[in-house]
Amino acid sequence: RDFKVKMEYEALHFSKCPNPKLARFQGKDGIYSLKAKVANFFGAPLPFDRHDWTIDRCGTEVTYIIDYYDWTDENGETEYFIDARPTGISGLLDRFRLAAKNWSSGE
């Protein structure tokens, strides 16, 4: 699932790089992202794991932060949520572009 989310962002750059590749990844369990810390300050749970993936976008390295969350629903079942997003200013622009694309297509 987390690779699929990253590929949604990479699809925004398909015309420049049709074959992005995983360059490396790093597990960062217990090192919380700024977004996770801020959300936790306002009452959200902290993620149970974090990974940073670096994608080689045809010579340009792009880093993604992936926070993994779980919780128990009202039926006692464990639910999972993956928050994957590119970092930096260009990543922020990609997040806006993908959100606008999904909104305009009704997703």
mmCIF file of N, CA and C in Angstrom:
data_model
loop_
_atom_site.group_PDB
_atom_site.id
_atom_site.type_symbol
_atom_site.label_atom_id
_atom_site.label_comp_id
_atom_site.label_asym_id
_atom_site.label_seq_id
_atom_site.Cartn_x
_atom_site.Cartn_y
_atom_site.Cartn_z
ATOM 1 N N ARG A 1 0.829 -1.203 0.000
ATOM 2 C CA ARG A 1 0.000 0.000 0.000
ATOM 3 C C ARG A 1 0.867 1.258 0.000
ATOM 4 N N ASP A 2 1.934 1.303 0.810
ATOM 5 C CA ASP A 2 2.727 2.530 0.870
ATOM 6 C C ASP A 2 3.443 2.800 -0.449
ATOM 7 N N PHE A 3 3.860 1.741 -1.178
ATOM 8 C CA PHE A 3 4.489 1.957 -2.473
ATOM 9 C C PHE A 3 3.479 2.528 -3.463
ATOM 10 N N LYS A 4 2.235 2.057 -3.395
ATOM 11 C CA LYS A 4 1.173 2.567 -4.274
ATOM 12 C C LYS A 4 0.957 4.064 -4.039
ATOM 13 N N VAL A 5 0.957 4.487 -2.774
ATOM 14 C CA VAL A 5 0.759 5.905 -2.458
ATOM 15 C C VAL A 5 1.901 6.734 -3.045
ATOM 16 N N LYS A 6 3.121 6.264 -2.887
ATOM 17 C CA LYS A 6 4.263 7.005 -3.441
ATOM 18 C C LYS A 6 4.167 7.086 -4.967
ATOM 19 N N MET A 7 3.703 6.013 -5.585
ATOM 20 C CA MET A 7 3.591 6.021 -7.040
ATOM 21 C C MET A 7 2.506 6.980 -7.523
ATOM 22 N N GLU A 8 1.491 7.257 -6.704
ATOM 23 C CA GLU A 8 0.505 8.278 -7.065
ATOM 24 C C GLU A 8 1.188 9.636 -7.197
ATOM 25 N N TYR A 9 2.108 9.930 -6.284
ATOM 26 C CA TYR A 9 2.859 11.183 -6.376
ATOM 27 C C TYR A 9 3.812 11.141 -7.578
ATOM 28 N N GLU A 10 4.479 10.019 -7.770
ATOM 29 C CA GLU A 10 5.433 9.918 -8.872
ATOM 30 C C GLU A 10 4.738 10.018 -10.228
ATOM 31 N N ALA A 11 3.476 9.609 -10.302
ATOM 32 C CA ALA A 11 2.719 9.720 -11.560
ATOM 33 C C ALA A 11 2.597 11.176 -12.011
ATOM 34 N N LEU A 12 2.688 12.114 -11.075
ATOM 35 C CA LEU A 12 2.645 13.536 -11.423
ATOM 36 C C LEU A 12 3.859 13.942 -12.260
ATOM 37 N N HIS A 13 4.916 13.119 -12.229
ATOM 38 C CA HIS A 13 6.169 13.428 -12.922
ATOM 39 C C HIS A 13 6.475 12.411 -14.019
ATOM 40 N N PHE A 14 5.462 11.647 -14.424
ATOM 41 C CA PHE A 14 5.655 10.576 -15.391
ATOM 42 C C PHE A 14 6.241 11.070 -16.710
ATOM 43 N N SER A 15 5.858 12.259 -17.139
ATOM 44 C CA SER A 15 6.364 12.756 -18.432
ATOM 45 C C SER A 15 7.871 13.000 -18.391
ATOM 46 N N LYS A 16 8.402 13.339 -17.216
ATOM 47 C CA LYS A 16 9.840 13.577 -17.068
ATOM 48 C C LYS A 16 10.586 12.318 -16.651
ATOM 49 N N CYS A 17 9.887 11.419 -15.922
ATOM 50 C CA CYS A 17 10.545 10.214 -15.426
ATOM 51 C C CYS A 17 9.531 9.070 -15.349
ATOM 52 N N PRO A 18 9.452 8.265 -16.405
ATOM 53 C CA PRO A 18 8.457 7.191 -16.423
ATOM 54 C C PRO A 18 8.808 5.989 -15.550
ATOM 55 N N ASN A 19 10.058 5.891 -15.086
ATOM 56 C CA ASN A 19 10.474 4.719 -14.311
ATOM 57 C C ASN A 19 11.238 5.086 -13.035
ATOM 58 N N PRO A 20 10.582 5.703 -12.060
ATOM 59 C CA PRO A 20 11.285 5.995 -10.803
ATOM 60 C C PRO A 20 11.636 4.699 -10.092
ATOM 61 N N LYS A 21 12.732 4.723 -9.324
ATOM 62 C CA LYS A 21 13.191 3.518 -8.637
ATOM 63 C C LYS A 21 13.495 3.830 -7.176
ATOM 64 N N LEU A 22 13.331 2.828 -6.351
ATOM 65 C CA LEU A 22 13.696 2.967 -4.946
ATOM 66 C C LEU A 22 15.214 2.997 -4.842
ATOM 67 N N ALA A 23 15.765 4.089 -4.311
ATOM 68 C CA ALA A 23 17.208 4.197 -4.128
ATOM 69 C C ALA A 23 17.622 3.589 -2.792
ATOM 70 N N ARG A 24 16.839 3.868 -1.749
ATOM 71 C CA ARG A 24 17.135 3.319 -0.416
ATOM 72 C C ARG A 24 15.977 3.647 0.518
ATOM 73 N N PHE A 25 15.933 2.942 1.624
ATOM 74 C CA PHE A 25 14.958 3.273 2.657
ATOM 75 C C PHE A 25 15.584 3.057 4.013
ATOM 76 N N GLN A 26 15.018 3.728 4.990
ATOM 77 C CA GLN A 26 15.543 3.668 6.350
ATOM 78 C C GLN A 26 14.379 3.593 7.317
ATOM 79 N N GLY A 27 14.412 2.591 8.190
ATOM 80 C CA GLY A 27 13.428 2.501 9.256
ATOM 81 C C GLY A 27 13.773 3.498 10.348
ATOM 82 N N LYS A 28 12.787 4.211 10.844
ATOM 83 C CA LYS A 28 13.020 5.220 11.882
ATOM 84 C C LYS A 28 12.005 5.067 13.014
ATOM 85 N N ASP A 29 11.805 3.841 13.459
ATOM 86 C CA ASP A 29 10.881 3.571 14.548
ATOM 87 C C ASP A 29 11.254 4.402 15.772
ATOM 88 N N GLY A 30 10.278 5.103 16.322
ATOM 89 C CA GLY A 30 10.512 5.922 17.515
ATOM 90 C C GLY A 30 11.002 7.325 17.224
ATOM 91 N N ILE A 31 11.324 7.626 15.959
ATOM 92 C CA ILE A 31 11.700 8.983 15.557
ATOM 93 C C ILE A 31 10.500 9.537 14.798
ATOM 94 N N TYR A 32 9.737 10.386 15.455
ATOM 95 C CA TYR A 32 8.466 10.839 14.902
ATOM 96 C C TYR A 32 8.652 12.039 13.981
ATOM 97 N N SER A 33 7.881 12.046 12.906
ATOM 98 C CA SER A 33 7.912 13.169 11.970
ATOM 99 C C SER A 33 7.283 14.396 12.636
ATOM 100 N N LEU A 34 7.584 15.562 12.092
ATOM 101 C CA LEU A 34 7.011 16.799 12.614
ATOM 102 C C LEU A 34 5.489 16.751 12.539
ATOM 103 N N LYS A 35 4.951 16.245 11.431
ATOM 104 C CA LYS A 35 3.505 16.145 11.273
ATOM 105 C C LYS A 35 2.901 15.260 12.361
ATOM 106 N N ALA A 36 3.543 14.131 12.665
ATOM 107 C CA ALA A 36 3.048 13.227 13.710
ATOM 108 C C ALA A 36 3.110 13.898 15.083
ATOM 109 N N LYS A 37 4.173 14.639 15.343
ATOM 110 C CA LYS A 37 4.305 15.329 16.636
ATOM 111 C C LYS A 37 3.226 16.399 16.807
ATOM 112 N N VAL A 38 2.981 17.164 15.755
ATOM 113 C CA VAL A 38 1.961 18.215 15.823
ATOM 114 C C VAL A 38 0.581 17.590 16.016
ATOM 115 N N ALA A 39 0.281 16.548 15.243
ATOM 116 C CA ALA A 39 -1.016 15.873 15.383
ATOM 117 C C ALA A 39 -1.172 15.291 16.780
ATOM 118 N N ASN A 40 -0.089 14.742 17.328
ATOM 119 C CA ASN A 40 -0.137 14.176 18.679
ATOM 120 C C ASN A 40 -0.384 15.258 19.712
ATOM 121 N N PHE A 41 0.182 16.432 19.513
ATOM 122 C CA PHE A 41 -0.040 17.559 20.420
ATOM 123 C C PHE A 41 -1.528 17.890 20.513
ATOM 124 N N PHE A 42 -2.235 17.707 19.388
ATOM 125 C CA PHE A 42 -3.674 17.992 19.349
ATOM 126 C C PHE A 42 -4.529 16.761 19.627
ATOM 127 N N GLY A 43 -3.902 15.692 20.136
ATOM 128 C CA GLY A 43 -4.661 14.538 20.607
ATOM 129 C C GLY A 43 -4.636 13.302 19.744
ATOM 130 N N ALA A 44 -4.021 13.352 18.583
ATOM 131 C CA ALA A 44 -3.949 12.169 17.718
ATOM 132 C C ALA A 44 -2.883 11.211 18.254
ATOM 133 N N PRO A 45 -3.043 9.916 18.000
ATOM 134 C CA PRO A 45 -2.022 8.969 18.451
ATOM 135 C C PRO A 45 -0.741 9.109 17.631
ATOM 136 N N LEU A 46 0.373 8.696 18.222
ATOM 137 C CA LEU A 46 1.630 8.663 17.485
ATOM 138 C C LEU A 46 1.657 7.414 16.603
ATOM 139 N N PRO A 47 2.374 7.470 15.488
ATOM 140 C CA PRO A 47 2.476 6.278 14.640
ATOM 141 C C PRO A 47 3.275 5.173 15.338
ATOM 142 N N PHE A 48 2.994 3.923 14.959
ATOM 143 C CA PHE A 48 3.742 2.821 15.555
ATOM 144 C C PHE A 48 5.059 2.574 14.830
ATOM 145 N N ASP A 49 5.228 3.175 13.648
ATOM 146 C CA ASP A 49 6.477 3.007 12.895
ATOM 147 C C ASP A 49 6.606 4.155 11.898
ATOM 148 N N ARG A 50 7.831 4.347 11.431
ATOM 149 C CA ARG A 50 8.111 5.356 10.411
ATOM 150 C C ARG A 50 9.213 4.826 9.507
ATOM 151 N N HIS A 51 9.091 5.081 8.224
ATOM 152 C CA HIS A 51 10.142 4.796 7.258
ATOM 153 C C HIS A 51 10.381 6.043 6.431
ATOM 154 N N ASP A 52 11.605 6.243 6.021
ATOM 155 C CA ASP A 52 11.940 7.266 5.033
ATOM 156 C C ASP A 52 12.426 6.526 3.793
ATOM 157 N N TRP A 53 11.763 6.764 2.677
ATOM 158 C CA TRP A 53 12.145 6.153 1.408
ATOM 159 C C TRP A 53 12.720 7.236 0.508
ATOM 160 N N THR A 54 13.813 6.926 -0.173
ATOM 161 C CA THR A 54 14.381 7.835 -1.161
ATOM 162 C C THR A 54 14.174 7.210 -2.534
ATOM 163 N N ILE A 55 13.492 7.949 -3.386
ATOM 164 C CA ILE A 55 13.184 7.515 -4.747
ATOM 165 C C ILE A 55 14.130 8.235 -5.705
ATOM 166 N N ASP A 56 14.697 7.473 -6.631
ATOM 167 C CA ASP A 56 15.506 8.051 -7.704
ATOM 168 C C ASP A 56 14.563 8.374 -8.855
ATOM 169 N N ARG A 57 14.268 9.653 -9.012
ATOM 170 C CA ARG A 57 13.386 10.119 -10.082
ATOM 171 C C ARG A 57 14.259 10.535 -11.258
ATOM 172 N N CYS A 58 14.828 9.520 -11.914
ATOM 173 C CA CYS A 58 15.673 9.730 -13.095
ATOM 174 C C CYS A 58 16.804 10.732 -12.822
ATOM 175 N N GLY A 59 17.520 10.501 -11.731
ATOM 176 C CA GLY A 59 18.663 11.340 -11.387
ATOM 177 C C GLY A 59 18.404 12.337 -10.274
ATOM 178 N N THR A 60 17.162 12.569 -9.936
ATOM 179 C CA THR A 60 16.804 13.463 -8.837
ATOM 180 C C THR A 60 16.292 12.617 -7.678
ATOM 181 N N GLU A 61 16.882 12.782 -6.507
ATOM 182 C CA GLU A 61 16.431 12.025 -5.349
ATOM 183 C C GLU A 61 15.302 12.757 -4.633
ATOM 184 N N VAL A 62 14.228 12.012 -4.356
ATOM 185 C CA VAL A 62 13.053 12.543 -3.675
ATOM 186 C C VAL A 62 12.823 11.675 -2.444
ATOM 187 N N THR A 63 12.703 12.312 -1.283
ATOM 188 C CA THR A 63 12.488 11.574 -0.043
ATOM 189 C C THR A 63 11.018 11.616 0.347
ATOM 190 N N TYR A 64 10.527 10.471 0.779
ATOM 191 C CA TYR A 64 9.162 10.337 1.285
ATOM 192 C C TYR A 64 9.223 9.938 2.744
ATOM 193 N N ILE A 65 8.353 10.529 3.555
ATOM 194 C CA ILE A 65 8.168 10.112 4.944
ATOM 195 C C ILE A 65 6.901 9.274 4.980
ATOM 196 N N ILE A 66 6.990 8.114 5.608
ATOM 197 C CA ILE A 66 5.835 7.231 5.734
ATOM 198 C C ILE A 66 5.615 6.955 7.214
ATOM 199 N N ASP A 67 4.482 7.424 7.732
ATOM 200 C CA ASP A 67 4.076 7.149 9.104
ATOM 201 C C ASP A 67 3.017 6.055 9.071
ATOM 202 N N TYR A 68 3.172 5.037 9.923
ATOM 203 C CA TYR A 68 2.243 3.905 9.989
ATOM 204 C C TYR A 68 1.454 3.995 11.290
ATOM 205 N N TYR A 69 0.134 3.997 11.169
ATOM 206 C CA TYR A 69 -0.755 4.106 12.324
ATOM 207 C C TYR A 69 -1.628 2.868 12.426
ATOM 208 N N ASP A 70 -2.032 2.537 13.645
ATOM 209 C CA ASP A 70 -3.048 1.512 13.855
ATOM 210 C C ASP A 70 -3.941 1.933 15.013
ATOM 211 N N TRP A 71 -5.163 1.415 15.003
ATOM 212 C CA TRP A 71 -6.104 1.664 16.090
ATOM 213 C C TRP A 71 -7.136 0.553 16.078
ATOM 214 N N THR A 72 -7.862 0.439 17.141
ATOM 215 C CA THR A 72 -8.910 -0.565 17.241
ATOM 216 C C THR A 72 -10.260 0.096 17.001
ATOM 217 N N ASP A 73 -11.037 -0.465 16.071
ATOM 218 C CA ASP A 73 -12.348 0.118 15.763
ATOM 219 C C ASP A 73 -13.391 -0.343 16.785
ATOM 220 N N GLU A 74 -14.641 0.083 16.587
ATOM 221 C CA GLU A 74 -15.706 -0.208 17.554
ATOM 222 C C GLU A 74 -16.038 -1.697 17.646
ATOM 223 N N ASN A 75 -15.602 -2.491 16.648
ATOM 224 C CA ASN A 75 -15.838 -3.937 16.667
ATOM 225 C C ASN A 75 -14.647 -4.722 17.221
ATOM 226 N N GLY A 76 -13.632 -3.999 17.690
ATOM 227 C CA GLY A 76 -12.450 -4.654 18.231
ATOM 228 C C GLY A 76 -11.446 -5.092 17.174
ATOM 229 N N GLU A 77 -11.684 -4.689 15.923
ATOM 230 C CA GLU A 77 -10.778 -5.028 14.824
ATOM 231 C C GLU A 77 -9.677 -3.976 14.711
ATOM 232 N N THR A 78 -8.485 -4.417 14.365
ATOM 233 C CA THR A 78 -7.376 -3.485 14.172
ATOM 234 C C THR A 78 -7.441 -2.896 12.771
ATOM 235 N N GLU A 79 -7.407 -1.585 12.717
ATOM 236 C CA GLU A 79 -7.389 -0.844 11.448
ATOM 237 C C GLU A 79 -5.990 -0.253 11.271
ATOM 238 N N TYR A 80 -5.577 -0.112 10.026
ATOM 239 C CA TYR A 80 -4.262 0.457 9.721
ATOM 240 C C TYR A 80 -4.425 1.637 8.774
ATOM 241 N N PHE A 81 -3.538 2.612 8.930
ATOM 242 C CA PHE A 81 -3.527 3.786 8.063
ATOM 243 C C PHE A 81 -2.074 4.125 7.772
ATOM 244 N N ILE A 82 -1.783 4.419 6.505
ATOM 245 C CA ILE A 82 -0.441 4.806 6.095
ATOM 246 C C ILE A 82 -0.490 6.239 5.596
ATOM 247 N N ASP A 83 0.327 7.098 6.199
ATOM 248 C CA ASP A 83 0.435 8.493 5.773
ATOM 249 C C ASP A 83 1.787 8.645 5.083
ATOM 250 N N ALA A 84 1.786 8.585 3.756
ATOM 251 C CA ALA A 84 3.011 8.695 2.963
ATOM 252 C C ALA A 84 2.982 10.006 2.202
ATOM 253 N N ARG A 85 4.095 10.739 2.267
ATOM 254 C CA ARG A 85 4.132 12.030 1.600
ATOM 255 C C ARG A 85 5.571 12.417 1.263
ATOM 256 N N PRO A 86 5.750 13.142 0.142
ATOM 257 C CA PRO A 86 7.081 13.621 -0.215
ATOM 258 C C PRO A 86 7.462 14.813 0.666
ATOM 259 N N THR A 87 8.755 14.988 0.858
ATOM 260 C CA THR A 87 9.245 16.063 1.722
ATOM 261 C C THR A 87 9.636 17.288 0.887
ATOM 262 N N GLY A 88 9.924 18.375 1.586
ATOM 263 C CA GLY A 88 10.429 19.588 0.949
ATOM 264 C C GLY A 88 9.350 20.417 0.275
ATOM 265 N N ILE A 89 9.774 21.539 -0.286
ATOM 266 C CA ILE A 89 8.860 22.458 -0.960
ATOM 267 C C ILE A 89 8.233 21.789 -2.185
ATOM 268 N N SER A 90 9.040 21.092 -2.982
ATOM 269 C CA SER A 90 8.477 20.425 -4.160
ATOM 270 C C SER A 90 7.505 19.335 -3.725
ATOM 271 N N GLY A 91 7.783 18.682 -2.604
ATOM 272 C CA GLY A 91 6.859 17.678 -2.080
ATOM 273 C C GLY A 91 5.552 18.295 -1.631
ATOM 274 N N LEU A 92 5.633 19.462 -1.019
ATOM 275 C CA LEU A 92 4.425 20.169 -0.600
ATOM 276 C C LEU A 92 3.573 20.538 -1.818
ATOM 277 N N LEU A 93 4.230 21.006 -2.868
ATOM 278 C CA LEU A 93 3.509 21.324 -4.106
ATOM 279 C C LEU A 93 2.866 20.073 -4.703
ATOM 280 N N ASP A 94 3.589 18.955 -4.661
ATOM 281 C CA ASP A 94 3.019 17.697 -5.155
ATOM 282 C C ASP A 94 1.808 17.274 -4.335
ATOM 283 N N ARG A 95 1.851 17.496 -3.026
ATOM 284 C CA ARG A 95 0.701 17.144 -2.183
ATOM 285 C C ARG A 95 -0.520 17.962 -2.570
ATOM 286 N N PHE A 96 -0.332 19.246 -2.830
ATOM 287 C CA PHE A 96 -1.441 20.099 -3.279
ATOM 288 C C PHE A 96 -1.946 19.643 -4.651
ATOM 289 N N ARG A 97 -1.018 19.338 -5.560
ATOM 290 C CA ARG A 97 -1.411 18.895 -6.905
ATOM 291 C C ARG A 97 -2.206 17.596 -6.852
ATOM 292 N N LEU A 98 -1.746 16.625 -6.050
ATOM 293 C CA LEU A 98 -2.449 15.351 -5.965
ATOM 294 C C LEU A 98 -3.804 15.522 -5.301
ATOM 295 N N ALA A 99 -3.872 16.354 -4.267
ATOM 296 C CA ALA A 99 -5.160 16.607 -3.603
ATOM 297 C C ALA A 99 -6.129 17.246 -4.579
ATOM 298 N N ALA A 100 -5.677 18.217 -5.369
ATOM 299 C CA ALA A 100 -6.549 18.872 -6.347
ATOM 300 C C ALA A 100 -6.990 17.890 -7.427
ATOM 301 N N LYS A 101 -6.076 17.044 -7.869
ATOM 302 C CA LYS A 101 -6.414 16.031 -8.877
ATOM 303 C C LYS A 101 -7.473 15.071 -8.326
ATOM 304 N N ASN A 102 -7.273 14.594 -7.105
ATOM 305 C CA ASN A 102 -8.246 13.668 -6.500
ATOM 306 C C ASN A 102 -9.589 14.357 -6.256
ATOM 307 N N TRP A 103 -9.563 15.610 -5.830
ATOM 308 C CA TRP A 103 -10.805 16.355 -5.578
ATOM 309 C C TRP A 103 -11.585 16.545 -6.879
ATOM 310 N N SER A 104 -10.848 16.922 -7.941
ATOM 311 C CA SER A 104 -11.542 17.184 -9.219
ATOM 312 C C SER A 104 -12.100 15.908 -9.842
ATOM 313 N N SER A 105 -11.500 14.751 -9.525
ATOM 314 C CA SER A 105 -12.015 13.496 -10.066
ATOM 315 C C SER A 105 -13.025 12.832 -9.132
ATOM 316 N N GLY A 106 -13.327 13.489 -7.998
ATOM 317 C CA GLY A 106 -14.332 12.979 -7.080
ATOM 318 C C GLY A 106 -13.853 11.935 -6.102
ATOM 319 N N GLU A 107 -12.536 11.763 -5.966
ATOM 320 C CA GLU A 107 -11.996 10.768 -5.024
ATOM 321 C C GLU A 107 -11.962 11.301 -3.619
#
